[in-house]
Short mmCIF file of C-alpha atoms in Angstrom, two decimals:
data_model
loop_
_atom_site.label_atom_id
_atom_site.label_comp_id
_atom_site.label_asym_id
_atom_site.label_seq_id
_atom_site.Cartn_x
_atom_site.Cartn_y
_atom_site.Cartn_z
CA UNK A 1 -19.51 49.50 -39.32
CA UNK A 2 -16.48 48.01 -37.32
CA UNK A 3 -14.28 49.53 -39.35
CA UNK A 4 -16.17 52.54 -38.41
CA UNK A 5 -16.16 52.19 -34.56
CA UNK A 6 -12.80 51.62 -34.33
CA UNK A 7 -11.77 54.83 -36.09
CA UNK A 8 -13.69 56.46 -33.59
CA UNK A 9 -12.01 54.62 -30.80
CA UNK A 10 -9.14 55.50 -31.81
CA UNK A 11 -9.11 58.74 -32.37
CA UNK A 12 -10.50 59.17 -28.67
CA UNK A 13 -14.46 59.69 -29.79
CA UNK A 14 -16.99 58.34 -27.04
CA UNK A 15 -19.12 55.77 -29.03
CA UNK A 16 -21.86 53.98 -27.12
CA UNK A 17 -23.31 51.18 -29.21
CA UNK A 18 -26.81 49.58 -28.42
CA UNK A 19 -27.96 45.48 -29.69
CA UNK A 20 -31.34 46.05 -30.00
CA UNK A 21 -33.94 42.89 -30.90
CA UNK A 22 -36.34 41.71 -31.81
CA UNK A 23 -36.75 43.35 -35.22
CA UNK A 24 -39.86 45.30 -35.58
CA UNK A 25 -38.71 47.70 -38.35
CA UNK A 26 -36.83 50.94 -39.07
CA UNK A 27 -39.51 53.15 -37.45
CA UNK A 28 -39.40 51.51 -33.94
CA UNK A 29 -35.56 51.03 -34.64
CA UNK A 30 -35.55 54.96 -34.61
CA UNK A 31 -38.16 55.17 -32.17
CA UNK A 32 -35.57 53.23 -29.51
CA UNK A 33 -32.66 55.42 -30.63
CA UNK A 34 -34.67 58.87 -29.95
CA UNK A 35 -35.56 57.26 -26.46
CA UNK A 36 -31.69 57.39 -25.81
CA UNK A 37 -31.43 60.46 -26.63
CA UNK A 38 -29.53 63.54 -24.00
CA UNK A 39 -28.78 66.23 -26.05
CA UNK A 40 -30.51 69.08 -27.67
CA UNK A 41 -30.27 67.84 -31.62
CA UNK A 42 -29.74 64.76 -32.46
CA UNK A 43 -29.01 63.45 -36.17
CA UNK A 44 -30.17 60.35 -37.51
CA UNK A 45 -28.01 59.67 -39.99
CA UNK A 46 -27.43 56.31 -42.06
CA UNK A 47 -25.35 53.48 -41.75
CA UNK A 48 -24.37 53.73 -45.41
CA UNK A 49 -23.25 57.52 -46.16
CA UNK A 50 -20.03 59.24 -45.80
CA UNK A 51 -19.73 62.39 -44.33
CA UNK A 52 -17.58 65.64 -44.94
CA UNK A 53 -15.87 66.49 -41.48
CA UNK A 54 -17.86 69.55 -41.23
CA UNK A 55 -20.85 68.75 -42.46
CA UNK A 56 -22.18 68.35 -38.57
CA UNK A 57 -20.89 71.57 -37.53
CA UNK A 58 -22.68 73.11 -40.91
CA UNK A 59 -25.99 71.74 -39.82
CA UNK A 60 -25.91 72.26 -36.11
CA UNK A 61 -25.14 76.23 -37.22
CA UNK A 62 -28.19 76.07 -39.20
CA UNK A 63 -30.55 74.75 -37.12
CA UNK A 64 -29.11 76.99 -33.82
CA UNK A 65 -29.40 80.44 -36.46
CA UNK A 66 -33.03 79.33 -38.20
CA UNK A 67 -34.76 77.86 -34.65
CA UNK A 68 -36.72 74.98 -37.13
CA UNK A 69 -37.82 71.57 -36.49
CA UNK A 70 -35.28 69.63 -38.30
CA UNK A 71 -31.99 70.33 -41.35
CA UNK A 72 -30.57 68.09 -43.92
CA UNK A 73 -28.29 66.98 -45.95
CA UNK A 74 -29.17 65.40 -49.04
CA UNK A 75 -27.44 62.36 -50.25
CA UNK A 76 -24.85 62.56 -53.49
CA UNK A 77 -25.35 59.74 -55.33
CA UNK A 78 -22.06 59.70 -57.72
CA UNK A 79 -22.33 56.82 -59.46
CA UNK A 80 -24.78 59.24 -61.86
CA UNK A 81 -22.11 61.99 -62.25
CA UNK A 82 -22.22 61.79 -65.64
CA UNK A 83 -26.21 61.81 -65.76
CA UNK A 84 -27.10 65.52 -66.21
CA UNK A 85 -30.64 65.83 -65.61
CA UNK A 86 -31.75 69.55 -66.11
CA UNK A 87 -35.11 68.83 -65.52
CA UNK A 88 -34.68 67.52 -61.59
CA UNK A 89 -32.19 70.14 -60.77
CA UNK A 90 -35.16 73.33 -59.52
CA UNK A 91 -34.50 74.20 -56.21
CA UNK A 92 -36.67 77.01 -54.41
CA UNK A 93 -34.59 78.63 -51.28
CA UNK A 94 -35.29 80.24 -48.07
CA UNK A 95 -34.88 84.04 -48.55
CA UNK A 96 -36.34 84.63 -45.62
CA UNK A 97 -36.20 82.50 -42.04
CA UNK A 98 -37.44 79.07 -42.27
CA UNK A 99 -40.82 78.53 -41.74
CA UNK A 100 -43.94 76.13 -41.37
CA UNK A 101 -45.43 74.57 -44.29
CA UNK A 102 -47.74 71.54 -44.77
CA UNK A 103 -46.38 69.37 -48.13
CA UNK A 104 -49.34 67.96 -49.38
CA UNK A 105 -49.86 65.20 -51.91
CA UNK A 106 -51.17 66.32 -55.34
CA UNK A 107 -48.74 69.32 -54.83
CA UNK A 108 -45.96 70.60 -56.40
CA UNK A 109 -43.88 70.74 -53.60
CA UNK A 110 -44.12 66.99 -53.24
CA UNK A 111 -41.75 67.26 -56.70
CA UNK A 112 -38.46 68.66 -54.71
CA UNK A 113 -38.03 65.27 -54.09
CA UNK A 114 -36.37 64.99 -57.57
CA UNK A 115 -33.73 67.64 -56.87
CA UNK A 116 -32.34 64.67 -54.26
CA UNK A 117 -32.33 61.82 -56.88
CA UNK A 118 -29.30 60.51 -58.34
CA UNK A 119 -26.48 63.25 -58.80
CA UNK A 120 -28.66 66.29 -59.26
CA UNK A 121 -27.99 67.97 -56.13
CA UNK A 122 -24.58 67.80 -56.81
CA UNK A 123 -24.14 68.71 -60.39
CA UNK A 124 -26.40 71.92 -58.85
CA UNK A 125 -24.22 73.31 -56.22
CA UNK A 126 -20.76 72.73 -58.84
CA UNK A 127 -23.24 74.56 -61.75
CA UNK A 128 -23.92 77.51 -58.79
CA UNK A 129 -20.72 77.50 -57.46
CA UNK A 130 -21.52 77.70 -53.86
CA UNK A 131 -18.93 76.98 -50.98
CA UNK A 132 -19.47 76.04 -47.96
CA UNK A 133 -18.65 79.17 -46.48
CA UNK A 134 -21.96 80.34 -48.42
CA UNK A 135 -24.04 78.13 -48.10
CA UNK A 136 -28.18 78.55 -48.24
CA UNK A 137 -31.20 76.84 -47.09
CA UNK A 138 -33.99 75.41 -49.35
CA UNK A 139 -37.61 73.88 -48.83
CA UNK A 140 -37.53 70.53 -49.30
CA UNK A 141 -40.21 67.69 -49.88
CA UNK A 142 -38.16 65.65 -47.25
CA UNK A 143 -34.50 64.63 -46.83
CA UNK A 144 -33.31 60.88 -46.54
CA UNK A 145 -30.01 59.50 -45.01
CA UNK A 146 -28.87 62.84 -43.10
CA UNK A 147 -30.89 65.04 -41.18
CA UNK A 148 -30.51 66.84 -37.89
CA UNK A 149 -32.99 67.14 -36.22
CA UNK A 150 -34.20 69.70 -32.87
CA UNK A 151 -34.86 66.80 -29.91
CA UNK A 152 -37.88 68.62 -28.53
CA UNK A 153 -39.38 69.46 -31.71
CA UNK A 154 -39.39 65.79 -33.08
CA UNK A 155 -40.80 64.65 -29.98
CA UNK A 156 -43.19 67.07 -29.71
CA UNK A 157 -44.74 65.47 -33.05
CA UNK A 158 -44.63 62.06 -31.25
CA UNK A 159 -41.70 60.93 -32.92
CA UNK A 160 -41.61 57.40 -34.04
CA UNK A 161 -44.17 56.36 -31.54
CA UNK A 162 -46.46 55.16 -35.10
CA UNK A 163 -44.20 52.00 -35.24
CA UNK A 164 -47.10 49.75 -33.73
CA UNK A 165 -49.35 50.80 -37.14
CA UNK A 166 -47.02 49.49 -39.35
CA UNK A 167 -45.73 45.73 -40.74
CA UNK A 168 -41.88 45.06 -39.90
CA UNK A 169 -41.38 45.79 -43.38
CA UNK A 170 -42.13 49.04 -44.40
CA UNK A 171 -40.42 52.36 -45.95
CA UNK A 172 -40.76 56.04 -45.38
CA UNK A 173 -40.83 56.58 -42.03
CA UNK A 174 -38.42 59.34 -41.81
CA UNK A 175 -40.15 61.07 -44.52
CA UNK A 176 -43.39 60.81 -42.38
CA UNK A 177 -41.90 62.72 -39.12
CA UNK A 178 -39.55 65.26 -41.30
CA UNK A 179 -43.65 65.99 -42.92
CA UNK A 180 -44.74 66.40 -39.44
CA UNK A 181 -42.37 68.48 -38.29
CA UNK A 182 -42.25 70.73 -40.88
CA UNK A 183 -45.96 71.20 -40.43
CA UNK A 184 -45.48 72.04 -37.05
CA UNK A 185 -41.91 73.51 -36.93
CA UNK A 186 -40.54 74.13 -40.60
CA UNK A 187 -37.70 72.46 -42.04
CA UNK A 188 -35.00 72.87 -44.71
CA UNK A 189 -32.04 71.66 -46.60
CA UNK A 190 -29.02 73.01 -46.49
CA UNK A 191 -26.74 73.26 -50.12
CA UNK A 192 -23.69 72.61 -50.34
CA UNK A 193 -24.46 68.89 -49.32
CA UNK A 194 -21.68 67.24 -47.73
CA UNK A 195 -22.80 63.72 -47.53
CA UNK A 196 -22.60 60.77 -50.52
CA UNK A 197 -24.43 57.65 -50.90
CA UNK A 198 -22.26 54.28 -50.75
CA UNK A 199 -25.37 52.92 -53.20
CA UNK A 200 -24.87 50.08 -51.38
CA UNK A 201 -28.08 46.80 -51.65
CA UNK A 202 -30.82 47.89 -49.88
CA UNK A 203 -31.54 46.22 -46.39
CA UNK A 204 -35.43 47.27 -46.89
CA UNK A 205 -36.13 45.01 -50.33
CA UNK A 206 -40.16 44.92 -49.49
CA UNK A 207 -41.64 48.65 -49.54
CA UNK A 208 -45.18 47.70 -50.05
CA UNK A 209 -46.63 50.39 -47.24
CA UNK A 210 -45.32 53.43 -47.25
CA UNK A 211 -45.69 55.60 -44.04
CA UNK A 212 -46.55 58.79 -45.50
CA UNK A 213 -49.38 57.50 -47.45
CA UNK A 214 -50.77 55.46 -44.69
CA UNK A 215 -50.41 58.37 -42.51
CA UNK A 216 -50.13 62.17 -43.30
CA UNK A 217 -51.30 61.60 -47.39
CA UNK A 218 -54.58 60.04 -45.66
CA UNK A 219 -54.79 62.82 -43.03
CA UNK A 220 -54.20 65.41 -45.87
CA UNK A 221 -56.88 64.43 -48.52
CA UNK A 222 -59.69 62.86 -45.80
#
């Protein structure tokens, strides 16, 4: 991440950096970063992903044209790129604008997840040929690592502001809000991807509660 900064620096980027403690856990981690927050869209993106250089400019053209809650990038994860999975490769795209949609458990849409495992994505977009130049939008179960998201919109959902409910170790929280939002706002992924997994150690070893369960799964089958 220093290695990171300075780049910036150096190539005349503003960075502002925050130290934030104690630690409570990624969702009130996020939760203080939205706080901070000025702009219209803001993207939470991970600590451990690289980044095409105009992968940001690809998403914030998205989300200005489509008006939705939230668009992202799904992670390339190319230590599998010689695991060809068929199977996990389905992908069902926007034809028309994006809209709302509530992902339920017990659903199949709760199976796009698999399109975003390993290399799939990836070995997808080379089988389709697509450019960036023409790229498309697709409904997603959620996106992890990369995901821009419309300021307003997330907070109109409340954000992060669960962090309180859960245990310092926990996982899923950015699946629960992207959930949210698309029930409220829609959201979508965008294909070509242009960001890659280091698939690096996790930092989050114990994922014993999952947000989404504890949350919008109980909401949705109650």
């Amino acid at each position: 991440m220093k290695a990171v900064l300075r780049v910036l620096k150096a190539t005349n980027r503003r960075v502002v950096t925050y130290r934030h403690l104690p630690r409570r856990g990624l969702a009130e981690q996020r939760a203080f970063l939205l706080a901070k927050v000025m702009s219209p869209y803001c993207l939470f993106l991970d600590d451990d992903v690289i980044v095409e250089a105009d992968l940001i400019e690809r998403l914030y053209e998205a989300i200005r044209e489509q008006q939705c809650g939230f668009v992202g990038s799904a992670l390339h994860g190319l230590s599998f790129i010689n695991d060809i999975r068929p199977h996990q490769q389905y992908i069902e795209f926007w034809n028309s604008r994006v809209t709302t949609e509530t992902v339920a458990p017990g659903r199949p849409a709760r199976d796009r997840h698999h399109l975003h495992s390993a290399a799939n994505l990836f070995h997808l977009q080379n089988k389709m040929r697509l450019q960036r130049e023409s790229a498309r939008l697709y409904r997603v179960a959620w996106v992890g690592g990369c995901v821009l998201f419309d300021t307003k919109k997330l907070r109109a959902i409340g954000g992060f502001n669960f962090w309180p409910e859960l245990p310092a170790d926990h996982c899923g929280e950015d699946a629960l809000v992207q959930l949210r939002v698309m029930e409220h706002f829609g959201g979508c992924g965008i294909i070509p991807s242009g960001a890659y997994h280091m698939e690096l150690p996790t930092t989050v070893p114990v994922r014993n509660v999952n947000a989404p369960k504890m949350f919008f799964d109980s909401k949705s089958t109650g």
